[in-house]
Amino acid sequence: QVLLAESGGGLVQAGGSLRLSCAASGYAFRTYAMGWFRQAPGKEREFVAGIRWSDGNLYYGDSVKGRFTISRDSAKNTVYLEMNSLKPEDSAVYYCLTTDNEPRFFDPSQPVGSASWGQGTQVTVSS
């Protein structure tokens, strides 16, 4: 079982910045990618950003392109999400995800391979 420990959420004013971290431990499968999803109350889960572990290729959801940056420290098995120019609509619980395959990483509902989620961290952006 892969354990994911998230940190860095909080309350920030619109236009501000936050940095989230997700540290993985206890590897039980080969990582395809690590990244972030978010879910706001009453809304569907949304892909935010991801990084493919083999080559560092980056992926972003349309709503965060140009404002959010995902990065990693491979030695620490940790990914970071730098969030700038935050908007109230970015408010959500942010969840870290890792999978061993591409289909499940971009659509976690797919019953394929293995996946692990973090416990979630709340990000609240006030207007």
Short mmCIF file of C-alpha atoms in Angstrom, two decimals:
data_model
loop_
_atom_site.label_atom_id
_atom_site.label_comp_id
_atom_site.label_asym_id
_atom_site.label_seq_id
_atom_site.Cartn_x
_atom_site.Cartn_y
_atom_site.Cartn_z
CA GLN A 1 0.00 0.00 0.00
CA VAL A 2 1.30 3.42 -0.98
CA LEU A 3 0.75 6.05 1.69
CA LEU A 4 0.36 9.67 0.62
CA ALA A 5 0.76 12.49 3.12
CA GLU A 6 -0.47 15.91 2.01
CA SER A 7 0.24 19.27 3.55
CA GLY A 8 0.08 22.95 2.76
CA GLY A 9 -3.58 23.80 2.47
CA GLY A 10 -5.16 26.77 4.17
CA LEU A 11 -6.98 30.06 3.78
CA VAL A 12 -5.72 32.71 1.40
CA GLN A 13 -7.11 35.83 -0.21
CA ALA A 14 -7.87 35.97 -3.90
CA GLY A 15 -4.72 36.65 -5.88
CA GLY A 16 -2.57 34.95 -3.28
CA SER A 17 -0.48 31.80 -3.39
CA LEU A 18 -0.25 28.45 -1.65
CA ARG A 19 2.03 25.46 -2.00
CA LEU A 20 0.82 21.93 -1.47
CA SER A 21 3.07 18.94 -0.85
CA CYS A 22 2.43 15.23 -1.19
CA ALA A 23 4.97 12.74 0.11
CA ALA A 24 4.70 9.07 -0.83
CA SER A 25 5.95 6.16 1.22
CA GLY A 26 5.52 2.40 1.51
CA TYR A 27 5.63 1.70 -2.22
CA ALA A 28 3.68 -1.36 -3.33
CA PHE A 29 3.50 -0.63 -7.06
CA ARG A 30 5.49 1.05 -9.77
CA THR A 31 4.45 4.65 -10.10
CA TYR A 32 3.01 5.81 -13.41
CA ALA A 33 2.27 9.33 -12.21
CA MET A 34 1.51 11.46 -9.20
CA GLY A 35 -0.72 14.45 -9.14
CA TRP A 36 -3.67 16.33 -7.76
CA PHE A 37 -7.43 16.30 -8.06
CA ARG A 38 -9.82 18.61 -6.29
CA GLN A 39 -13.44 18.52 -5.28
CA ALA A 40 -15.61 21.40 -4.17
CA PRO A 41 -18.95 20.91 -2.41
CA GLY A 42 -21.66 19.93 -4.86
CA LYS A 43 -19.22 19.60 -7.75
CA GLU A 44 -17.58 16.69 -9.49
CA ARG A 45 -14.00 15.75 -8.84
CA GLU A 46 -11.69 17.67 -11.16
CA PHE A 47 -8.21 16.91 -12.44
CA VAL A 48 -5.75 19.64 -11.47
CA ALA A 49 -2.22 18.60 -12.38
CA GLY A 50 0.01 15.57 -12.76
CA ILE A 51 3.55 14.50 -13.46
CA ARG A 52 4.51 11.31 -15.23
CA TRP A 53 7.19 9.67 -13.17
CA SER A 54 9.20 8.07 -15.97
CA ASP A 55 10.07 11.27 -17.81
CA GLY A 56 8.67 14.19 -15.82
CA ASN A 57 6.05 15.05 -18.40
CA LEU A 58 3.55 17.54 -16.95
CA TYR A 59 -0.23 17.70 -17.27
CA TYR A 60 -2.62 20.45 -16.22
CA GLY A 61 -6.34 20.92 -16.08
CA ASP A 62 -7.62 23.74 -18.26
CA SER A 63 -8.84 25.80 -15.33
CA VAL A 64 -5.38 26.03 -13.72
CA LYS A 65 -3.06 26.32 -16.72
CA GLY A 66 -0.73 29.27 -16.38
CA ARG A 67 -1.44 29.66 -12.65
CA PHE A 68 -0.47 26.34 -11.07
CA THR A 69 2.84 24.53 -11.37
CA ILE A 70 3.49 20.92 -10.42
CA SER A 71 6.99 19.72 -9.65
CA ARG A 72 8.69 16.83 -7.91
CA ASP A 73 11.61 15.78 -5.81
CA SER A 74 12.23 12.23 -6.94
CA ALA A 75 14.69 11.53 -4.14
CA LYS A 76 11.98 12.32 -1.60
CA ASN A 77 9.11 10.75 -3.59
CA THR A 78 7.33 14.06 -3.20
CA VAL A 79 5.31 16.23 -5.53
CA TYR A 80 4.51 19.89 -5.04
CA LEU A 81 1.73 22.07 -6.36
CA GLU A 82 2.54 25.75 -6.49
CA MET A 83 -0.72 27.66 -6.80
CA ASN A 84 -0.58 31.31 -7.81
CA SER A 85 -3.20 33.90 -8.67
CA LEU A 86 -5.72 31.95 -6.66
CA LYS A 87 -9.40 32.56 -7.25
CA PRO A 88 -12.41 31.80 -5.04
CA GLU A 89 -13.38 29.08 -7.50
CA ASP A 90 -10.15 27.26 -6.65
CA SER A 91 -11.56 26.57 -3.19
CA ALA A 92 -11.86 22.83 -2.73
CA VAL A 93 -10.41 19.82 -0.99
CA TYR A 94 -7.27 18.89 -2.88
CA TYR A 95 -6.38 15.22 -3.06
CA CYS A 96 -3.07 13.70 -4.04
CA LEU A 97 -3.20 10.60 -6.23
CA THR A 98 -0.73 8.07 -7.51
CA THR A 99 -1.42 5.18 -9.86
CA ASP A 100 0.47 2.50 -11.70
CA ASN A 101 -1.25 3.14 -15.04
CA GLU A 102 -2.31 5.99 -17.29
CA PRO A 103 -6.06 5.32 -17.69
CA ARG A 104 -6.69 5.29 -13.97
CA PHE A 105 -4.58 8.36 -13.34
CA PHE A 106 -6.70 10.56 -15.60
CA ASP A 107 -9.96 8.80 -14.76
CA PRO A 108 -9.69 7.37 -11.22
CA SER A 109 -13.06 5.69 -11.57
CA GLN A 110 -11.50 3.22 -14.02
CA PRO A 111 -11.20 -0.20 -12.31
CA VAL A 112 -7.70 -0.71 -13.68
CA GLY A 113 -4.52 -1.45 -11.79
CA SER A 114 -3.71 0.22 -8.49
CA ALA A 115 -4.18 3.67 -7.04
CA SER A 116 -3.67 5.43 -3.75
CA TRP A 117 -5.18 8.68 -2.49
CA GLY A 118 -4.11 11.09 0.15
CA GLN A 119 -6.47 12.20 2.89
CA GLY A 120 -7.09 15.58 1.28
CA THR A 121 -6.19 19.12 2.27
CA GLN A 122 -8.58 22.06 2.28
CA VAL A 123 -7.83 25.13 0.22
CA THR A 124 -10.07 28.13 0.75
CA VAL A 125 -9.72 31.31 -1.28
CA SER A 126 -11.61 34.32 0.00
CA SER A 127 -12.81 37.10 -2.27
#
